[in-house]
mmCIF file of C-alpha atoms in Angstrom:
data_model
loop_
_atom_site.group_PDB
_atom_site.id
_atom_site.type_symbol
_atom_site.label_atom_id
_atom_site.label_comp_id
_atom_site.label_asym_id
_atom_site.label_seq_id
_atom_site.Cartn_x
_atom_site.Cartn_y
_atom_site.Cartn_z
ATOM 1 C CA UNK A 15 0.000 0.000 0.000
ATOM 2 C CA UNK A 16 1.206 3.484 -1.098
ATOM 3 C CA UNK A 17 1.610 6.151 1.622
ATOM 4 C CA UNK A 18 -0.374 9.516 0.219
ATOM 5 C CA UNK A 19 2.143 12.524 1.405
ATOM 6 C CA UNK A 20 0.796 15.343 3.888
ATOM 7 C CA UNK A 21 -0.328 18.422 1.546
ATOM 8 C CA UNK A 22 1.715 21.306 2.595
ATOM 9 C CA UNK A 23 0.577 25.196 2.683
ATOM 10 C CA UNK A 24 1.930 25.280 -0.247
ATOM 11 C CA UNK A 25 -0.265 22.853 -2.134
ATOM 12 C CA UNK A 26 -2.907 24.799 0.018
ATOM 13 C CA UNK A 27 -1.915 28.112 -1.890
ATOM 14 C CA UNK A 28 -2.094 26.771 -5.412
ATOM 15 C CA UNK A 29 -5.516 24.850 -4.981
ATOM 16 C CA UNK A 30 -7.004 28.131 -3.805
ATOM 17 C CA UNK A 31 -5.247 30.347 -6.061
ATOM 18 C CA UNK A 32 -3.549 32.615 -3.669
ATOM 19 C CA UNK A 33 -0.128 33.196 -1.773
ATOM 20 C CA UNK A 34 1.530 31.015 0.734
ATOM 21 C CA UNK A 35 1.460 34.126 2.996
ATOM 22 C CA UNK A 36 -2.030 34.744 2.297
ATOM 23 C CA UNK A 37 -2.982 30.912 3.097
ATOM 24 C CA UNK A 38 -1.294 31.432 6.500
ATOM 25 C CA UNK A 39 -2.986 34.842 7.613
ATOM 26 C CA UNK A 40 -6.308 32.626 7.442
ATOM 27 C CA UNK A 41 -4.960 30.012 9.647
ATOM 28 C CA UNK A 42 -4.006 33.247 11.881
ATOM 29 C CA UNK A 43 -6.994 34.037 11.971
ATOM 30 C CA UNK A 44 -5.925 37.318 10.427
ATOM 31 C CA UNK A 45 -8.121 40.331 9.839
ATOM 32 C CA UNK A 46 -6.858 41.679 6.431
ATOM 33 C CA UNK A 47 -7.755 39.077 4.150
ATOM 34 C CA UNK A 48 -11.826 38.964 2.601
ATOM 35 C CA UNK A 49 -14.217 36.851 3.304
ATOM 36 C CA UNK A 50 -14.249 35.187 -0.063
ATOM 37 C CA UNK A 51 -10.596 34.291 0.127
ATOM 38 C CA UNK A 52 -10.716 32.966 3.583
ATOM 39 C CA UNK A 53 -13.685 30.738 2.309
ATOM 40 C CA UNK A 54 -11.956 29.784 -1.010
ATOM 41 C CA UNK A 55 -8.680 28.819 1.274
ATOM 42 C CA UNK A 56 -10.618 26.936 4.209
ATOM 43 C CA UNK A 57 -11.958 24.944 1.076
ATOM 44 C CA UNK A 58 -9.133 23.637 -0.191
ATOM 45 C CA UNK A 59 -7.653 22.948 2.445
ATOM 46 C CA UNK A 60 -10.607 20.692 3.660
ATOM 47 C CA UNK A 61 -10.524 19.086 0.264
ATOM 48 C CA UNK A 62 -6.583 18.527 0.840
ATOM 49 C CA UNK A 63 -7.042 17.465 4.620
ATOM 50 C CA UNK A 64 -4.668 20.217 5.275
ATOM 51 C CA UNK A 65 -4.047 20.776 9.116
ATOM 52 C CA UNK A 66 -1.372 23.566 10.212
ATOM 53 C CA UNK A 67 1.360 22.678 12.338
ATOM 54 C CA UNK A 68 0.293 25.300 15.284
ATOM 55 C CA UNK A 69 2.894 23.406 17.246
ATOM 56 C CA UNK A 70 5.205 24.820 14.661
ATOM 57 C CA UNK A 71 3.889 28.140 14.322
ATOM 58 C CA UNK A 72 3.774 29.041 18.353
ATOM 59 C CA UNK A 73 7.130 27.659 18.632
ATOM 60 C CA UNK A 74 8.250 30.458 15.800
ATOM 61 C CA UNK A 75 5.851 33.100 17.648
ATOM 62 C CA UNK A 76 8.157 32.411 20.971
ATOM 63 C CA UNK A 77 4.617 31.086 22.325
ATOM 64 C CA UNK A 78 3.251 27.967 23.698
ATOM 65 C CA UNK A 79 0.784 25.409 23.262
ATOM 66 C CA UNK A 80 -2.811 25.105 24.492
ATOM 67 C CA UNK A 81 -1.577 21.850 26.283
ATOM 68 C CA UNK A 82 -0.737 20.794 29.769
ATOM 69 C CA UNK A 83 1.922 17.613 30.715
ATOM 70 C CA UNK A 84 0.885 15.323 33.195
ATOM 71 C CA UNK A 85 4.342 13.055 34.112
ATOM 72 C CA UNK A 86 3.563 9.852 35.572
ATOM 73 C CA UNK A 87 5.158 6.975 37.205
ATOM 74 C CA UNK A 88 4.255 3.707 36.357
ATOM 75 C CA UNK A 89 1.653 3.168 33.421
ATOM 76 C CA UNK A 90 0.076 -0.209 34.590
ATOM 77 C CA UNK A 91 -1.032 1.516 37.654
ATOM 78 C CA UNK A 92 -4.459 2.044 37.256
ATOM 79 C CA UNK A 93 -4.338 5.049 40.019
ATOM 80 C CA UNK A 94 -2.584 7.427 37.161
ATOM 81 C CA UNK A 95 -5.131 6.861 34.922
ATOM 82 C CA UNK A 96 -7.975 7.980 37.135
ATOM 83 C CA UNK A 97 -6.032 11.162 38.448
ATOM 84 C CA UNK A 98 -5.496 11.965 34.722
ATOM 85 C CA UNK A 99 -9.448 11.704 33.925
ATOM 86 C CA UNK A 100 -9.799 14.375 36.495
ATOM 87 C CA UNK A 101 -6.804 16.559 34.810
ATOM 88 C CA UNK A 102 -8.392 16.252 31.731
ATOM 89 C CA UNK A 103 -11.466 16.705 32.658
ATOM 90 C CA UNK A 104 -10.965 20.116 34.061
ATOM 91 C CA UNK A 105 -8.944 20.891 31.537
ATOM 92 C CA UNK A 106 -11.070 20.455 28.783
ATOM 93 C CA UNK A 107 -13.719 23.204 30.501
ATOM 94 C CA UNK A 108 -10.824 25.333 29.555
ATOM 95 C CA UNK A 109 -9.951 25.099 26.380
ATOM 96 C CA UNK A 110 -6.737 22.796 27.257
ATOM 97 C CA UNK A 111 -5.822 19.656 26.270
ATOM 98 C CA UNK A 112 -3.831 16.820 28.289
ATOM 99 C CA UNK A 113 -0.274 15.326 27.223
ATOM 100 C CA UNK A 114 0.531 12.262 29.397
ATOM 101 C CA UNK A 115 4.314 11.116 29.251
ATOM 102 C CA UNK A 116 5.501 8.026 31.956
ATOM 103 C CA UNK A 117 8.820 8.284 33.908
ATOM 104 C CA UNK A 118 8.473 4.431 34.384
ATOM 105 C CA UNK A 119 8.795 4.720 38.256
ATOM 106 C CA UNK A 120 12.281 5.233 37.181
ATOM 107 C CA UNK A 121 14.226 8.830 39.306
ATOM 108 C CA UNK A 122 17.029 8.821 36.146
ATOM 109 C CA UNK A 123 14.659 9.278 33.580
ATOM 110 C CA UNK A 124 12.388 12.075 35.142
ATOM 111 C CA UNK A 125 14.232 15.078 34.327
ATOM 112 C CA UNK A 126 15.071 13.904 30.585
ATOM 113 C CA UNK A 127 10.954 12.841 30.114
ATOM 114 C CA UNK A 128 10.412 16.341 31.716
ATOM 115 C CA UNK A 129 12.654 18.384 29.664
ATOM 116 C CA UNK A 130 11.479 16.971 26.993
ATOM 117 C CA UNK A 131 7.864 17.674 27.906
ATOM 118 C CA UNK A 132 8.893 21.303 28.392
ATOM 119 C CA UNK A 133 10.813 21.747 25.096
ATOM 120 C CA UNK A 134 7.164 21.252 23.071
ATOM 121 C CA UNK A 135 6.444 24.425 25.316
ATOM 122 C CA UNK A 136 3.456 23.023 27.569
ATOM 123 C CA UNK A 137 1.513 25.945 29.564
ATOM 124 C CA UNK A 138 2.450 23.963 32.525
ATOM 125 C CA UNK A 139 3.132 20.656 34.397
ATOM 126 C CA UNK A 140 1.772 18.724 36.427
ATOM 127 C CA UNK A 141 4.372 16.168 37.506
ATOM 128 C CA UNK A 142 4.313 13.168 40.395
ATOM 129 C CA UNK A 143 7.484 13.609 41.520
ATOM 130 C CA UNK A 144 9.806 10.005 41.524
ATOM 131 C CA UNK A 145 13.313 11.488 41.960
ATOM 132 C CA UNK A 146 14.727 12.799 44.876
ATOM 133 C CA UNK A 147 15.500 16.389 43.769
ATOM 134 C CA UNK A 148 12.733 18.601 41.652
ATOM 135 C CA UNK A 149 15.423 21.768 41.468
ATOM 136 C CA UNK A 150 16.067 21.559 38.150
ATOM 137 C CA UNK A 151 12.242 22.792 37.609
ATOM 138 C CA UNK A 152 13.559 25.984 39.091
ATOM 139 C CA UNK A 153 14.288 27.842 36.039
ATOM 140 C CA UNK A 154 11.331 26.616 34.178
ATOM 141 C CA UNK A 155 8.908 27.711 37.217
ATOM 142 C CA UNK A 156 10.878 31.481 36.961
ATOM 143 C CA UNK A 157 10.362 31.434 33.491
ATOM 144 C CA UNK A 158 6.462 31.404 34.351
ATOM 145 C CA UNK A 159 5.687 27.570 33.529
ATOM 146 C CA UNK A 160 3.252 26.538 36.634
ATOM 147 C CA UNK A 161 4.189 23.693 38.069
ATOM 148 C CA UNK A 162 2.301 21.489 40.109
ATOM 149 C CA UNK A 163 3.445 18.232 41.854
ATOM 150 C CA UNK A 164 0.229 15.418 42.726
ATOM 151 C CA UNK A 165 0.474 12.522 45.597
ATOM 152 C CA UNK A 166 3.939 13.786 47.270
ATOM 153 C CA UNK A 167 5.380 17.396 46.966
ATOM 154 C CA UNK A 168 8.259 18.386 44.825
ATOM 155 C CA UNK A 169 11.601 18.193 47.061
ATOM 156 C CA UNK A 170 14.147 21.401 46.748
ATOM 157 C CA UNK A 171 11.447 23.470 44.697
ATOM 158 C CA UNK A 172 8.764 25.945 45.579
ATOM 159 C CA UNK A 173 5.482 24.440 43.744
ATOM 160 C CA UNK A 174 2.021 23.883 44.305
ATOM 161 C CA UNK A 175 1.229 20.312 45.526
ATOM 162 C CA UNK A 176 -1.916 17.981 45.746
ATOM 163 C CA UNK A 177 -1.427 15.140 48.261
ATOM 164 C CA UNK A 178 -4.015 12.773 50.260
ATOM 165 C CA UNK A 179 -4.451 12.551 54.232
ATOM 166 C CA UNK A 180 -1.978 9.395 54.226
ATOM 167 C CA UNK A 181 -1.332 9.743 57.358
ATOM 168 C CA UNK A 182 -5.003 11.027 58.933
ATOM 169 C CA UNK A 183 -6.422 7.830 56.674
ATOM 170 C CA UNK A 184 -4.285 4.927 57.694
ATOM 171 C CA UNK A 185 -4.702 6.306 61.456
ATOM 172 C CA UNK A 186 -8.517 5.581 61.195
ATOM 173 C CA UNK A 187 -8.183 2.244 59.838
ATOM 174 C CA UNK A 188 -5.916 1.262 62.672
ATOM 175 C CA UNK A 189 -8.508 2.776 65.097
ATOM 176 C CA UNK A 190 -11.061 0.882 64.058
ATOM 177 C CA UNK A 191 -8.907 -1.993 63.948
ATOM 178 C CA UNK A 192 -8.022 -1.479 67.849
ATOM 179 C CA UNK A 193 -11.540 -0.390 68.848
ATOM 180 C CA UNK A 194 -12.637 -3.784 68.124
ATOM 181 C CA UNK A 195 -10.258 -5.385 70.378
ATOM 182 C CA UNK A 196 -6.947 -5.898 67.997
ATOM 183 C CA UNK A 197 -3.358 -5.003 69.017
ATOM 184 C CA UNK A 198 -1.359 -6.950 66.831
ATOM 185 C CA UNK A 199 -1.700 -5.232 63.530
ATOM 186 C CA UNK A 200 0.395 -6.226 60.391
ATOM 187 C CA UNK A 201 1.570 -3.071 57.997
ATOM 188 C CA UNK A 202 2.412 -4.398 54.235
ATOM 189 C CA UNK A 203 4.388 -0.872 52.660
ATOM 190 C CA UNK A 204 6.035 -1.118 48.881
ATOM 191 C CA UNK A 205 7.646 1.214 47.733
ATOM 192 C CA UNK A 206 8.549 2.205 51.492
ATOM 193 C CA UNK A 207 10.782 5.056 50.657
ATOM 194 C CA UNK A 208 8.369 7.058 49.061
ATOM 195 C CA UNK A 209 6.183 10.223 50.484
ATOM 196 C CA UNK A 210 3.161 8.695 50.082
ATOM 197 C CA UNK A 211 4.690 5.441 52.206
ATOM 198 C CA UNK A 212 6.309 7.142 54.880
ATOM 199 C CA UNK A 213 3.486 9.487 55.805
ATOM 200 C CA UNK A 214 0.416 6.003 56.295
ATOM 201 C CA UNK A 215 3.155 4.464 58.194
ATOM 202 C CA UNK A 216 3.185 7.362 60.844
ATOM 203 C CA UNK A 217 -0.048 6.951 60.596
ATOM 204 C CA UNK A 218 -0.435 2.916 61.787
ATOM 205 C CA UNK A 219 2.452 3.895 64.517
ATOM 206 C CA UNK A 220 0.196 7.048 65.592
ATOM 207 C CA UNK A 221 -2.742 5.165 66.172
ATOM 208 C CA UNK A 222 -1.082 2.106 67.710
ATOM 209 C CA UNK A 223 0.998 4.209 70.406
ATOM 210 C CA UNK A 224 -2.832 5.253 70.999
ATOM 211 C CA UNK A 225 -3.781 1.900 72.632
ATOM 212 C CA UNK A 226 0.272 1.307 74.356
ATOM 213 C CA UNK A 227 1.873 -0.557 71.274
ATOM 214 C CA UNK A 228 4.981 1.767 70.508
ATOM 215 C CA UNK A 229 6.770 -1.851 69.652
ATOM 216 C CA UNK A 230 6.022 -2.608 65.909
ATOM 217 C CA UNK A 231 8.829 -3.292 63.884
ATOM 218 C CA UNK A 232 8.401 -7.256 63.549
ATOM 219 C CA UNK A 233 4.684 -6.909 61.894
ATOM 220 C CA UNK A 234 6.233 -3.810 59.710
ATOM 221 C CA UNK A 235 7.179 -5.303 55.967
ATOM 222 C CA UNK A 236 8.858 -2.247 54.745
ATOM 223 C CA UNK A 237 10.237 -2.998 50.898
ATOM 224 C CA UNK A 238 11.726 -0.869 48.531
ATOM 225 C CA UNK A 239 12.104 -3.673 45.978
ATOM 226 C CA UNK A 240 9.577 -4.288 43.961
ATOM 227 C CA UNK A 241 10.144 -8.277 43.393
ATOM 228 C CA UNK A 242 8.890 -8.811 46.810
ATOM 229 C CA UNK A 243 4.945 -9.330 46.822
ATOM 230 C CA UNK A 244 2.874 -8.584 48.989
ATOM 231 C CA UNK A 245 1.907 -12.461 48.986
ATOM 232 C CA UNK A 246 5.332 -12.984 50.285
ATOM 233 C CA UNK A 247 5.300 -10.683 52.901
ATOM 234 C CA UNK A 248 1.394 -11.884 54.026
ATOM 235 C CA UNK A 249 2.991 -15.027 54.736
ATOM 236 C CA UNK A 250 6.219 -14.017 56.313
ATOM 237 C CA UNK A 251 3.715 -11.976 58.882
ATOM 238 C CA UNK A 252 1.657 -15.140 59.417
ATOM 239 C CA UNK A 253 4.515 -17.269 59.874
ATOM 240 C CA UNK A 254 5.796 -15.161 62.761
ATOM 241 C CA UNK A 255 5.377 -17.108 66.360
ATOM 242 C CA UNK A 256 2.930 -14.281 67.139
ATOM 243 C CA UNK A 257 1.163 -13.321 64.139
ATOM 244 C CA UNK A 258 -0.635 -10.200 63.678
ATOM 245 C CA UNK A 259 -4.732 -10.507 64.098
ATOM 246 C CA UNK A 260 -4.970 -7.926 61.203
ATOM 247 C CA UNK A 261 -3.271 -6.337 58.595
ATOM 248 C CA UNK A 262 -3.640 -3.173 56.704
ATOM 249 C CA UNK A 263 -1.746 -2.589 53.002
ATOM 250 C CA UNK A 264 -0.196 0.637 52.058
ATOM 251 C CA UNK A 265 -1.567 0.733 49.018
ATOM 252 C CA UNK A 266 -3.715 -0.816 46.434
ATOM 253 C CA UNK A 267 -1.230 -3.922 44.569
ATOM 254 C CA UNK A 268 -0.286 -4.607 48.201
ATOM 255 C CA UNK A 269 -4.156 -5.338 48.779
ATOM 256 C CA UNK A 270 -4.258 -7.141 45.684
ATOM 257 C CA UNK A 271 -1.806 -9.639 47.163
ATOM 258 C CA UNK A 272 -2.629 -9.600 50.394
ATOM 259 C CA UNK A 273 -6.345 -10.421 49.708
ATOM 260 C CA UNK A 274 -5.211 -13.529 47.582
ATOM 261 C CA UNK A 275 -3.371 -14.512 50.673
ATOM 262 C CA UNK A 276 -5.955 -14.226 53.419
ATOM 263 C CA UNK A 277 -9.498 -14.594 51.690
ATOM 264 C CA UNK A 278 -9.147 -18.376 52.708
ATOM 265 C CA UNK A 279 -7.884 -18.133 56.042
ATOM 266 C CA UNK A 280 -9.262 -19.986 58.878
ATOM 267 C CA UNK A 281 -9.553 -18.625 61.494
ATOM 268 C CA UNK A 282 -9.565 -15.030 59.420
ATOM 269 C CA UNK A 283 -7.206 -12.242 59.749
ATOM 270 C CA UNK A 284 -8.935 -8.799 59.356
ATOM 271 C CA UNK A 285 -7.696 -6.434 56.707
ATOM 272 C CA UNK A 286 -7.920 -3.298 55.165
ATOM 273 C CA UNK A 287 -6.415 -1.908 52.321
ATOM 274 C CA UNK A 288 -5.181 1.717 51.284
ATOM 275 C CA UNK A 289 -7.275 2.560 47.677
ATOM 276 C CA UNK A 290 -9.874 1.388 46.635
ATOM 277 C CA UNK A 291 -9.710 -0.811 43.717
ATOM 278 C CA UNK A 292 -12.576 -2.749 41.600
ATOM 279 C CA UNK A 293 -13.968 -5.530 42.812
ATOM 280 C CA UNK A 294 -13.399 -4.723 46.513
ATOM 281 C CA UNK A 295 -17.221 -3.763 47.035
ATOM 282 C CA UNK A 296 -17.965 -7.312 45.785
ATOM 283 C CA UNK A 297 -15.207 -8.996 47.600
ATOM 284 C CA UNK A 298 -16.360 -7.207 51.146
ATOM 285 C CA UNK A 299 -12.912 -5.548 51.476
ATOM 286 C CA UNK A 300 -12.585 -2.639 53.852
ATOM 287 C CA UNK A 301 -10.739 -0.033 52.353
ATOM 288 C CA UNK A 302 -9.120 3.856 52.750
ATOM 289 C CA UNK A 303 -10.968 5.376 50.186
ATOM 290 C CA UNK A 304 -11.076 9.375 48.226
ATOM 291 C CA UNK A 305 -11.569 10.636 45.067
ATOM 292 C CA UNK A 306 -8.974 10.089 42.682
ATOM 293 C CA UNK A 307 -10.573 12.042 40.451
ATOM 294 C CA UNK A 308 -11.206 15.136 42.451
ATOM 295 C CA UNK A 309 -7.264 14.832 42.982
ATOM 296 C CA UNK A 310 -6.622 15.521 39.664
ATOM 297 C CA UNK A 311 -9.404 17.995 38.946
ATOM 298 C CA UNK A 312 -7.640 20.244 41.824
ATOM 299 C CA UNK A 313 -3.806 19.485 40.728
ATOM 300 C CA UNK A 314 -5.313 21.149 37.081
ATOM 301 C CA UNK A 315 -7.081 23.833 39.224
ATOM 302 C CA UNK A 316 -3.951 24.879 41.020
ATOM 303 C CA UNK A 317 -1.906 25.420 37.460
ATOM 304 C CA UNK A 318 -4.683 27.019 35.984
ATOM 305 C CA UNK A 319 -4.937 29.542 38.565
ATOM 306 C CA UNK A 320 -1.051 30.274 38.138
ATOM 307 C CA UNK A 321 -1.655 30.806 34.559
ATOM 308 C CA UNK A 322 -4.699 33.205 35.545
ATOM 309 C CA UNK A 323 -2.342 35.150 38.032
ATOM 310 C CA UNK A 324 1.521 34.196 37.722
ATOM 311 C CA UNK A 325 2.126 36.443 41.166
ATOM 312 C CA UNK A 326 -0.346 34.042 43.423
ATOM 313 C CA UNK A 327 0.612 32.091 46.195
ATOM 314 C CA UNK A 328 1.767 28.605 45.925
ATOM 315 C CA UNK A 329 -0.203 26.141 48.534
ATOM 316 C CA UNK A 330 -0.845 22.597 48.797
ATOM 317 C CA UNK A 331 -4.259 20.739 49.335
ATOM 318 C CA UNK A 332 -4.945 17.611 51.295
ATOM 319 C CA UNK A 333 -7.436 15.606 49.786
ATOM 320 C CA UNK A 334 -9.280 13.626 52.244
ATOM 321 C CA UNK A 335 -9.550 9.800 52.767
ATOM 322 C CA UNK A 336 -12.781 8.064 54.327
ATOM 323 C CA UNK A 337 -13.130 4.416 55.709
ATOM 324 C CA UNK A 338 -15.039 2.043 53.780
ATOM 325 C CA UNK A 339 -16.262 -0.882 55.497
ATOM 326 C CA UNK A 340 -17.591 -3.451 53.824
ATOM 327 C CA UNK A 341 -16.950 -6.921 56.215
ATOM 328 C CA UNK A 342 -12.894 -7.524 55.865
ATOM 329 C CA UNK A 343 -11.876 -5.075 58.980
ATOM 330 C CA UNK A 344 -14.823 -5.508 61.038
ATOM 331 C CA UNK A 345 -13.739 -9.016 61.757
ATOM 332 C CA UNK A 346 -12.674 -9.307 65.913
ATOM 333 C CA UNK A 347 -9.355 -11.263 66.814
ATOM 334 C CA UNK A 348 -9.547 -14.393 68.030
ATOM 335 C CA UNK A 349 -11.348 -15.302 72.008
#
């Protein structure tokens, strides 16, 4: 099969009869050219399937585009997805569109993915932050591009930033957990390093120390590598001499493996998980829950009010979590 080339302006211009220059003051949306012209050129290049390059054109201009980046970490996880429907979605009641690059959950690659978001001159980014260091948005965020980081703030850079109640949400679970009688309490946490990590495991310490348990390090399974599963690290916890009587998960693949672990246990080992995730409602698992959606809506908020007023105040917003019970953390420790 034979590839038909792209018509160019110039094809454009000798279809309609007129100058290259002329041809591009319509796409300008230029005054000084007549009505019948502009007609005669948007004809031909319909019947061409002309489109301008306004990536092209801005870029000449010194300009920018009418899109916003969105850098994410890993693209199988479905959480990205969701905060990026609520990006776009706000977006889009603006006249913006979304561009969605992936870092891979890799720190190396984040500046070179970024920079090379940047050089198609974005109007801003909106970025969750993997490496260690966000400085080298400095320059970027002088020159006027907003920036906004979403589920952990930008280290060593002054920027907007949309993050959940980690620590407030895991701190309920355990609660209810412990009102019902439990003390031993497992905490599954992969990636531990992270922001979002650190912040729910203050959280199951807080609420422990509550009720007298300050000692929790051997029901803690605190990973950085992601080739341990949360299956393995279930069973390591129940293997223990003293096993915990429940278990919460950090986040929503460690519920995914901890729920194949425990869903057959006898006697049963209450759980709840960090995310919701589909299926849960079916499979009675108690989960921290928020709006994934309304995280991104507000991370798009935040850069479109820098683009409104470059001079305004940079902030961050806590998006809040709720408990969901549905059966799995409602269930007492053993007589």
């Amino acid at each position: 099969m034979t590839t038909q080339s792209r018509a160019t302006l110039a094809d454009v211009a000798r279809l309609a009869g007129v100058s290259s220059k002329t041809v591009s003051r319509v796409f300008a949306d230029a005054g000084n050219v007549s009505a019948e012209t502009r007609e005669r050129v948007l004809g031909s290049a319909k019947r061409l399937r002309f489109r301008p390059n306004n990536l092209a054109r801005n870029l000449r201009r010194g300009g920018v585009t009418n899109t916003v980046a969105f850098v994410i970490g890993d693209l199988t996880n479905p959480f990205y997805f969701t905060v990026a429907a609520g990006i776009e979605r706000e977006l889009a009641l603006h006249g913006l569109t979304m561009v969605l690059a992936s870092t891979d959950d890799s720190p190396d690659s984040e500046e070179r993915v970024v920079d090379a978001l940047l050089a198609q001159r974005v109007r801003a980014l909106v970025l969750i932050p993997i490496a260690d260091d966000q400085s080298y948005l400095d320059g970027e965020r002088q020159l006027g591009t907003p920036v906004v980081s979403v589920d952990r703030p930008a280290r060593n850079l002054i920027a907007d930033s949309v993050v959940l109640q980690n620590r407030v949400g895991v701190a309920e679970a355990v609660r209810s957990l412990t009102a019902i009688g439990h003390r031993k309490i497992g905490f599954l946490s992969n990636p531990a390093g992270i922001y979002t990590q650190r912040e729910r495991l203050a959280g199951y310490r807080d609420a422990l120390r509550e009720v007298g348990v300050t000692e929790t390090a051997h029901w803690e399974r605190l990973d950085d590598d992601p080739s341990v599963s949360a299956e393995y690290s279930v069973r390591s916890l129940l293997a223990l001499a003293d096993p915990p009587t429940a278990i919460v998960a950090g986040n929503n693949r460690g519920s995914a493996g901890a729920v194949r672990v425990l869903r057959d246990l006898d006697p049963p080992v209450a759980f709840i998980g960090f995310d919701d995730f589909e299926l849960a409602d079916a499979l009675g698992i108690s989960v921290v829950a928020y709006d994934p959606i309304e995280l991104g809506r507000t991370a798009a908020r935040l850069a479109l009010g820098h683009l409104a007023d470059p001079d305004s105040f940079t902030t961050q917003v806590e998006i809040p979590t709720r408990l969901i019970q549905r059966g799995s953390g409602e269930i007492p420790p053993p007589a």
